[in-house]
């Protein structure tokens, strides 16, 4: 159908996959830190995460990505994945010094911070890393009581604030011309002050005079990533983001999501809401368990599952859903009625609803599935069989690449870097060398010009 054709064109033949990695040093699979050799004692120190960053860089990945939540809810339920135990900005600043090419994407919440601070943090990270910074924009659904706010605002309000927040941050980055710093010793002039502008923003949530007090970032603006796949989240992503992280466990849904993102980005651009000429890159997460044979992959998967405590998993799932599951038989699916109790269902909760109500997965299996992949695609197999599946998704197209969630560390990640990535390189699907020096270069996103 002509009306369904995405307006952003481009040949698919020369496309290369985007590969980033979500860094969870204790392992993406819950309790995988119990495995021998996990270096679990070293979290949250620098040496371990430095080694993971170097491994990712040797594999030529586009970026390391650090998520963030600002509360200890999951931690109190024994969940060592949802809170990675590394504060993103300080960790990425350290990794800027221990790596040279790889992108550094960190999560910062628009609900629990101020645009002026965030603009400075990311600008500084971009300078320290010579153009490798990215921001994963989240609105946070929890943790508000750590900031004197009794309850999470409604999603629509959080996303309205996020939209204004991002615009302010962009204008602050643009409040210095690229050529403001001249370092003219003879004239005793480090910068030309007339190349700095106030932004004088007054909106629903923020009043910011500007300018920022740091020169324009090397990338012009650090790369903007948005994580979230429904309603207002997607609206934000398609209007401001260069890339969208998403959980897509189902191929048909992923193909539809990919087309939806392009259509929506196209509409946003036509309405003057989207400035970038390119649609956002769509990057679903996957959890690849890489082995030399499928039998070995199954054995690793079984070993990881053996580390789980099902009752602890019940508590964690109940926490994720925000409903009581204590009375549900492990051999029965979570009933629709429990999902009806969720006031604002996130896309992740909707995945668990589909698995329970539509696919009839019993509670025990849902706990195991959540523990291993949190709604992302889980692929256990050889490098070749995993690459087959990734290639099929990439070429459909269902995505522009993948966010690699390492099931267990460091060995699971080492296998991803030394077996799976080379297989993708061998197929011509992924770069063998960095071709540029900035994160924008890696992702093929042009440097933006100053907005005003
Ligand atoms: C891959 C991925 C990573 C995410 N990382 C974070 C994070 O680090 N911190 C956070 O508060 N929310 C994170 N989120 C949650 C989203 O920001 C969003 O709140 C959530 O997905 C619900 O929105 P949705 O229903 O639009 O998907 C992440 C979501 C995805 C899919």
Coordinates of C-alpha atoms and ligand atoms in Angstrom, one line a residue:
X1 CA 0.0 0.0 0.0
X2 CA 1.5 3.3 -1.1
X3 CA 0.1 5.1 2.0
X4 CA 2.1 2.7 4.3
X5 CA 5.4 3.2 2.6
X6 CA 7.8 5.0 5.0
X7 CA 8.8 8.4 3.5
X8 CA 12.4 8.1 4.8
X9 CA 13.8 6.1 1.9
X10 CA 17.2 4.5 1.4
X11 CA 18.6 1.3 0.2
X12 CA 18.6 -1.6 2.6
X13 CA 21.5 -3.4 0.9
X14 CA 24.3 -1.3 2.4
X15 CA 22.8 -1.1 5.8
X16 CA 25.0 -2.2 8.7
X17 CA 23.6 -3.3 12.0
X18 CA 23.8 -1.0 15.1
X19 CA 25.1 -3.0 18.0
X20 CA 25.1 -1.6 21.5
X21 CA 25.3 -3.3 24.8
X22 CA 23.3 -2.8 27.9
X23 CA 25.9 -3.1 30.6
X24 CA 24.7 -5.1 33.7
X25 CA 27.9 -6.4 35.3
X26 CA 26.1 -8.9 37.5
X27 CA 24.5 -10.4 34.3
X28 CA 21.2 -9.8 32.6
X29 CA 19.8 -13.2 33.6
X30 CA 18.6 -12.9 37.2
X31 CA 21.0 -14.6 39.7
X32 CA 23.6 -15.4 36.9
X33 CA 26.1 -13.7 39.2
X34 CA 26.0 -17.0 41.2
X35 CA 27.9 -18.7 38.3
X36 CA 31.6 -19.4 38.9
X37 CA 33.9 -16.7 37.5
X38 CA 31.2 -13.9 37.7
X39 CA 33.4 -11.3 39.4
X40 CA 30.3 -10.5 41.5
X41 CA 32.5 -9.3 44.4
X42 CA 33.9 -6.5 42.2
X43 CA 30.6 -4.7 41.6
X44 CA 30.4 -1.6 41.6
X45 CA 34.1 -1.0 41.2
X46 CA 35.8 0.4 38.1
X47 CA 38.1 -2.5 37.1
X48 CA 35.4 -4.9 36.1
X49 CA 33.3 -2.4 34.1
X50 CA 36.5 -1.1 32.5
X51 CA 37.2 -4.7 31.3
X52 CA 33.7 -5.0 29.9
X53 CA 34.0 -1.7 28.1
X54 CA 37.3 -2.7 26.5
X55 CA 35.8 -6.0 25.4
X56 CA 32.9 -4.1 23.8
X57 CA 35.3 -1.7 22.1
X58 CA 37.5 -4.5 20.8
X59 CA 34.3 -6.0 19.2
X60 CA 33.8 -2.5 17.6
X61 CA 30.4 -2.1 19.2
X62 CA 28.7 1.2 18.6
X63 CA 28.2 2.0 22.3
X64 CA 28.0 0.8 25.9
X65 CA 24.6 1.7 27.4
X66 CA 23.9 2.2 31.1
X67 CA 20.3 2.2 32.3
X68 CA 19.3 3.9 35.5
X69 CA 16.6 3.8 38.1
X70 CA 16.6 6.1 41.2
X71 CA 15.2 3.8 43.8
X72 CA 16.0 0.5 45.5
X73 CA 12.6 -1.2 45.0
X74 CA 13.8 -4.1 42.8
X75 CA 17.1 -4.3 44.9
X76 CA 15.0 -4.9 48.0
X77 CA 13.3 -7.8 46.2
X78 CA 16.7 -9.3 45.5
X79 CA 16.7 -8.2 41.8
X80 CA 20.3 -7.4 40.7
X81 CA 19.5 -6.5 37.2
X82 CA 17.0 -3.6 37.3
X83 CA 19.5 -1.5 39.3
X84 CA 22.9 -2.0 37.7
X85 CA 24.7 -0.4 40.7
X86 CA 26.7 1.9 38.5
X87 CA 25.6 5.6 38.4
X88 CA 25.7 6.3 34.6
X89 CA 27.3 9.7 34.3
X90 CA 30.2 9.1 36.7
X91 CA 30.8 5.6 35.3
X92 CA 30.8 6.8 31.7
X93 CA 33.2 9.6 32.6
X94 CA 35.5 7.0 33.9
X95 CA 35.1 4.9 30.8
X96 CA 35.8 7.9 28.7
X97 CA 39.3 7.6 30.0
X98 CA 39.7 3.9 29.6
X99 CA 38.3 3.6 26.0
X100 CA 38.9 5.6 22.8
X101 CA 36.2 4.9 20.2
X102 CA 33.1 3.3 21.7
X103 CA 30.0 5.4 22.3
X104 CA 28.9 6.1 25.9
X105 CA 25.1 6.2 26.4
X106 CA 23.8 7.0 29.9
X107 CA 20.3 7.2 31.3
X108 CA 19.0 10.4 33.0
X109 CA 15.5 11.0 34.1
X110 CA 13.6 14.1 32.9
X111 CA 11.2 13.8 35.9
X112 CA 13.8 13.9 38.6
X113 CA 16.4 16.4 37.4
X114 CA 16.7 19.8 35.8
X115 CA 17.5 20.6 32.2
X116 CA 20.4 22.9 33.1
X117 CA 22.2 20.2 35.1
X118 CA 21.6 17.5 32.5
X119 CA 22.7 19.7 29.6
X120 CA 26.0 20.4 31.5
X121 CA 26.6 16.7 32.4
X122 CA 26.1 15.4 28.9
X123 CA 28.0 18.3 27.3
X124 CA 30.9 17.6 29.7
X125 CA 30.8 13.9 28.9
X126 CA 30.8 14.7 25.2
X127 CA 33.9 16.9 25.6
X128 CA 35.7 14.4 27.9
X129 CA 35.1 11.6 25.4
X130 CA 35.7 13.7 22.3
X131 CA 32.2 13.2 20.9
X132 CA 31.0 9.9 22.2
X133 CA 28.1 10.8 24.6
X134 CA 24.5 9.7 24.3
X135 CA 21.5 10.3 26.5
X136 CA 18.9 7.7 27.2
X137 CA 15.8 9.9 28.0
X138 CA 13.5 8.3 30.5
X139 CA 10.7 9.7 32.6
X140 CA 10.9 7.2 35.5
X141 CA 7.8 5.4 36.7
X142 CA 9.1 5.1 40.3
X143 CA 11.4 6.6 42.9
X144 CA 9.6 9.8 43.3
X145 CA 9.5 9.5 47.1
X146 CA 13.3 9.8 47.1
X147 CA 12.8 13.3 45.7
X148 CA 10.0 14.6 48.0
X149 CA 7.3 13.7 45.5
X150 CA 4.6 11.4 47.0
X151 CA 3.5 9.8 43.8
X152 CA 4.6 9.4 40.2
X153 CA 2.8 11.9 38.0
X154 CA 0.6 10.6 35.3
X155 CA 2.4 9.4 32.2
X156 CA 1.0 12.2 30.0
X157 CA 2.3 14.8 32.5
X158 CA 5.7 13.1 32.7
X159 CA 6.0 13.0 28.9
X160 CA 4.9 16.6 28.5
X161 CA 7.6 17.6 30.9
X162 CA 10.1 15.4 29.1
X163 CA 9.3 17.0 25.8
X164 CA 9.9 20.5 27.2
X165 CA 13.0 19.3 29.1
X166 CA 14.7 17.9 25.9
X167 CA 13.9 21.1 24.0
X168 CA 15.5 23.2 26.7
X169 CA 18.6 20.9 26.8
X170 CA 19.0 21.2 23.0
X171 CA 18.7 24.9 23.1
X172 CA 21.3 25.1 25.9
X173 CA 23.7 23.0 23.8
X174 CA 23.1 25.4 21.0
X175 CA 23.5 28.5 23.1
X176 CA 27.2 28.6 22.1
X177 CA 28.2 28.9 18.5
X178 CA 30.6 26.3 17.4
X179 CA 33.3 29.0 16.8
X180 CA 32.8 30.8 20.1
X181 CA 36.2 29.6 21.5
X182 CA 39.1 31.3 19.8
X183 CA 41.9 31.1 22.4
X184 CA 43.6 34.2 20.9
X185 CA 46.6 34.8 23.2
X186 CA 47.6 38.0 21.5
X187 CA 44.2 39.5 21.9
X188 CA 43.8 38.1 25.4
X189 CA 40.6 36.5 24.3
X190 CA 39.7 32.9 25.0
X191 CA 36.1 33.2 23.7
X192 CA 34.0 35.6 21.8
X193 CA 31.2 36.4 24.2
X194 CA 28.9 37.6 21.5
X195 CA 28.7 34.1 20.2
X196 CA 26.9 33.0 23.4
X197 CA 23.2 33.6 23.6
X198 CA 20.6 33.5 26.4
X199 CA 17.8 31.1 25.6
X200 CA 15.2 32.9 27.9
X201 CA 12.9 29.8 28.0
X202 CA 9.7 30.0 29.9
X203 CA 7.4 27.1 29.6
X204 CA 4.9 24.9 31.6
X205 CA 7.7 23.3 33.7
X206 CA 10.9 25.3 33.3
X207 CA 12.2 28.8 33.2
X208 CA 15.8 28.8 32.0
X209 CA 17.7 31.9 31.1
X210 CA 20.9 30.4 29.7
X211 CA 23.4 30.3 28.1
X212 CA 25.0 27.1 29.3
X213 CA 28.5 27.6 30.8
X214 CA 30.3 24.9 28.7
X215 CA 31.3 25.3 25.0
X216 CA 29.1 23.5 22.4
X217 CA 29.6 19.7 22.6
X218 CA 31.9 18.1 19.9
X219 CA 28.9 16.3 18.5
X220 CA 26.9 19.6 18.4
X221 CA 24.4 17.7 20.5
X222 CA 25.0 14.3 22.1
X223 CA 22.9 11.5 20.6
X224 CA 19.4 11.3 22.0
X225 CA 18.0 7.9 22.7
X226 CA 14.5 7.1 24.0
X227 CA 13.4 3.9 25.7
X228 CA 9.7 3.1 25.7
X229 CA 7.3 1.8 23.2
X230 CA 3.8 3.0 23.9
X231 CA 1.6 6.1 23.5
X232 CA 3.3 9.2 24.8
X233 CA 6.7 7.5 25.0
X234 CA 6.7 6.8 21.3
X235 CA 5.5 10.2 20.6
X236 CA 8.5 11.7 22.4
X237 CA 10.8 9.2 20.7
X238 CA 9.6 9.9 17.2
X239 CA 9.7 13.6 17.7
X240 CA 13.1 14.0 19.4
X241 CA 15.2 10.8 19.5
X242 CA 17.9 9.7 17.2
X243 CA 17.4 6.1 18.3
X244 CA 14.7 4.1 20.2
X245 CA 15.4 1.2 22.6
X246 CA 12.5 -1.2 22.7
X247 CA 11.6 -4.7 24.0
X248 CA 10.2 -6.8 21.1
X249 CA 9.9 -10.5 21.7
X250 CA 7.7 -11.2 18.7
X251 CA 8.8 -10.9 15.1
X252 CA 5.5 -9.8 13.6
X253 CA 5.0 -7.2 16.3
X254 CA 8.5 -5.9 15.7
X255 CA 8.0 -5.5 12.0
X256 CA 4.8 -3.6 12.7
X257 CA 6.6 -1.5 15.4
X258 CA 9.4 -0.6 13.0
X259 CA 6.9 0.6 10.3
X260 CA 4.9 2.5 13.0
X261 CA 8.0 4.3 14.2
X262 CA 8.9 5.4 10.7
X263 CA 5.3 6.5 9.9
X264 CA 5.0 8.4 13.2
X265 CA 8.5 10.0 12.7
X266 CA 7.5 11.0 9.2
X267 CA 4.3 12.6 10.5
X268 CA 6.2 14.4 13.3
X269 CA 8.6 15.8 10.7
X270 CA 5.8 17.0 8.4
X271 CA 4.3 18.7 11.4
X272 CA 7.6 20.5 12.2
X273 CA 8.0 18.6 15.5
X274 CA 10.9 16.4 14.3
X275 CA 14.1 18.2 13.4
X276 CA 16.3 15.3 12.3
X277 CA 15.9 14.4 8.6
X278 CA 16.5 10.7 9.6
X279 CA 14.0 8.5 11.3
X280 CA 15.0 7.2 14.7
X281 CA 17.0 4.0 14.6
X282 CA 15.0 1.1 16.2
X283 CA 17.1 -1.0 18.5
X284 CA 15.4 -3.9 20.3
X285 CA 17.1 -5.7 23.0
X286 CA 18.1 -9.4 22.8
X287 CA 19.7 -11.8 25.2
X288 CA 22.0 -14.1 23.2
X289 CA 23.4 -17.2 24.9
X290 CA 26.3 -18.1 22.6
X291 CA 27.8 -21.6 22.6
X292 CA 29.6 -23.9 20.2
X293 CA 26.7 -26.3 19.9
X294 CA 23.0 -26.0 20.5
X295 CA 23.3 -28.7 23.2
X296 CA 25.9 -26.6 25.1
X297 CA 23.6 -23.5 24.7
X298 CA 20.7 -25.4 26.3
X299 CA 23.0 -26.6 29.1
X300 CA 24.1 -23.0 29.9
X301 CA 20.4 -21.9 29.8
X302 CA 19.5 -24.7 32.2
X303 CA 22.4 -23.8 34.5
X304 CA 21.3 -20.2 34.6
X305 CA 17.7 -21.2 35.3
X306 CA 19.0 -23.4 38.2
X307 CA 20.2 -20.3 40.0
X308 CA 16.7 -18.9 40.3
X309 CA 14.6 -18.9 43.4
X310 CA 11.1 -19.1 42.1
X311 CA 9.5 -17.5 45.2
X312 CA 11.9 -14.6 45.0
X313 CA 10.9 -14.4 41.3
X314 CA 7.3 -14.3 42.2
X315 CA 7.9 -11.3 44.4
X316 CA 10.0 -9.5 41.7
X317 CA 7.3 -10.1 39.0
X318 CA 4.6 -8.8 41.5
X319 CA 6.9 -5.7 42.0
X320 CA 7.2 -5.2 38.2
X321 CA 3.5 -5.4 37.8
X322 CA 2.6 -3.6 41.0
X323 CA 0.0 -6.2 41.9
X324 CA -0.2 -9.1 44.5
X325 CA 0.6 -12.5 43.1
X326 CA 1.0 -14.3 46.4
X327 CA -2.2 -16.4 46.0
X328 CA -1.6 -17.5 42.4
X329 CA -0.8 -21.2 41.8
X330 CA 2.6 -21.6 40.0
X331 CA 1.0 -23.9 37.5
X332 CA -1.7 -21.4 36.5
X333 CA -1.4 -18.3 34.4
X334 CA -1.7 -14.8 36.0
X335 CA -5.4 -14.0 35.2
X336 CA -6.6 -11.0 33.2
X337 CA -8.2 -9.6 36.4
X338 CA -4.7 -8.9 37.9
X339 CA -3.6 -7.0 34.8
X340 CA -6.9 -5.0 35.0
X341 CA -5.6 -3.7 38.4
X342 CA -2.6 -1.9 36.7
X343 CA -3.5 1.8 36.3
X344 CA -1.0 2.7 33.6
X345 CA 0.2 -0.4 31.8
X346 CA 3.7 -0.1 30.4
X347 CA 4.7 -1.9 27.2
X348 CA 6.7 -4.3 29.3
X349 CA 3.7 -5.1 31.5
X350 CA 1.7 -5.6 28.3
X351 CA 4.2 -8.2 27.1
X352 CA 3.7 -10.1 30.4
X353 CA -0.1 -9.8 29.9
X354 CA 0.1 -11.2 26.4
X355 CA 2.2 -14.1 27.6
X356 CA -0.2 -14.9 30.4
X357 CA -3.6 -14.2 29.1
X358 CA -3.2 -14.8 25.3
X359 CA -0.4 -17.5 25.3
X360 CA -1.5 -19.2 28.6
X361 CA 2.0 -19.3 30.1
X362 CA 1.8 -20.4 33.7
X363 CA 3.2 -18.3 36.5
X364 CA 6.3 -20.5 37.0
X365 CA 7.2 -20.2 33.3
X366 CA 6.5 -16.5 33.3
X367 CA 8.9 -16.0 36.3
X368 CA 11.6 -17.9 34.4
X369 CA 11.0 -15.9 31.2
X370 CA 11.1 -12.6 33.0
X371 CA 14.2 -13.7 34.9
X372 CA 16.1 -14.5 31.8
X373 CA 15.1 -11.7 29.4
X374 CA 12.7 -9.2 31.0
X375 CA 10.5 -9.3 27.9
X376 CA 13.3 -9.1 25.4
X377 CA 14.0 -11.8 22.8
X378 CA 16.1 -14.7 24.3
X379 CA 18.2 -16.7 21.8
X380 CA 20.3 -19.6 22.9
X381 CA 22.3 -21.3 20.2
X382 CA 25.5 -21.2 18.2
X383 CA 26.9 -17.9 16.8
X384 CA 25.6 -19.0 13.4
X385 CA 22.1 -19.8 14.5
X386 CA 21.8 -16.6 16.5
X387 CA 23.2 -14.5 13.6
X388 CA 20.6 -16.2 11.3
X389 CA 17.8 -14.9 13.5
X390 CA 19.4 -11.4 13.9
X391 CA 19.9 -11.2 10.2
X392 CA 16.3 -12.1 9.5
X393 CA 15.0 -9.4 11.8
X394 CA 17.5 -6.8 10.4
X395 CA 16.6 -7.5 6.8
X396 CA 12.8 -7.7 7.3
X397 CA 13.2 -4.9 8.4
X398 CA 12.2 -5.3 12.0
X399 CA 15.0 -3.2 13.4
X400 CA 18.2 -1.3 12.7
X401 CA 20.3 -3.4 15.0
X402 CA 20.3 -4.7 18.5
X403 CA 21.0 -3.9 22.1
X404 CA 23.0 -6.9 23.3
X405 CA 22.0 -7.9 26.9
X406 CA 24.7 -10.2 28.1
X407 CA 23.0 -13.1 30.0
X408 CA 26.0 -13.7 32.3
X409 CA 29.3 -11.9 32.8
X410 CA 32.1 -11.8 32.0
X411 CA 32.2 -15.1 30.0
X412 CA 28.8 -14.7 28.4
X413 CA 29.8 -11.2 27.1
X414 CA 33.2 -12.4 26.0
X415 CA 31.4 -15.1 23.8
X416 CA 29.1 -12.4 22.3
X417 CA 32.2 -10.3 21.5
X418 CA 34.5 -13.1 20.2
X419 CA 32.0 -15.5 18.5
X420 CA 28.7 -13.8 17.7
X421 CA 30.1 -10.4 16.5
X422 CA 32.7 -11.9 14.3
X423 CA 30.0 -14.1 12.7
X424 CA 28.0 -10.9 11.9
X425 CA 31.1 -9.2 10.6
X426 CA 31.9 -12.2 8.4
X427 CA 28.4 -11.8 6.9
X428 CA 29.1 -8.2 6.1
X429 CA 26.3 -7.1 8.6
X430 CA 28.6 -5.3 11.0
X431 CA 31.7 -3.1 10.8
X432 CA 35.2 -4.6 11.3
X433 CA 36.8 -1.2 12.1
X434 CA 35.5 2.1 13.5
X435 CA 35.1 4.4 10.6
X436 CA 34.7 7.7 12.5
X437 CA 35.5 8.9 16.0
X438 CA 32.1 10.1 17.4
X439 CA 29.0 8.2 18.3
X440 CA 27.1 10.1 15.6
X441 CA 29.7 8.8 13.1
X442 CA 29.2 5.2 14.3
X443 CA 25.4 5.5 14.0
X444 CA 25.4 7.5 10.7
X445 CA 23.6 10.5 12.2
X446 CA 24.9 13.8 10.9
X447 CA 26.1 16.5 13.3
X448 CA 23.2 19.1 13.8
X449 CA 23.6 22.7 13.1
X450 CA 22.8 25.4 15.7
X451 CA 19.1 25.8 16.1
X452 CA 18.9 29.6 16.4
Ligands
LIG1 C1 15.5 -1.1 26.6 C2 14.8 -0.3 27.6 C3 15.6 0.3 28.6 C4 15.1 1.1 29.5 N1 15.8 1.7 30.5 C5 15.3 2.4 31.4 C6 16.1 3.0 32.4 O1 17.3 2.8 32.4 N2 15.5 3.7 33.4 C7 14.1 3.9 33.5 O2 13.6 4.5 34.4 N3 13.3 3.3 32.5 C8 13.9 2.6 31.5 N4 13.1 2.0 30.6 C9 11.6 2.3 30.7 C10 11.1 3.3 29.7 O3 11.7 4.5 29.9 C11 9.6 3.4 29.9 O4 9.3 4.1 31.1 C12 8.9 2.1 29.9 O5 9.4 1.3 28.8 C13 7.4 2.3 29.9 O6 7.1 3.0 28.8 P1 6.4 2.3 27.5 O7 5.1 1.7 28.0 O8 6.2 3.4 26.6 O9 7.3 1.3 27.0 C14 13.6 1.3 29.6 C15 12.8 0.7 28.6 C16 13.4 -0.1 27.6 C17 12.6 -0.7 26.6

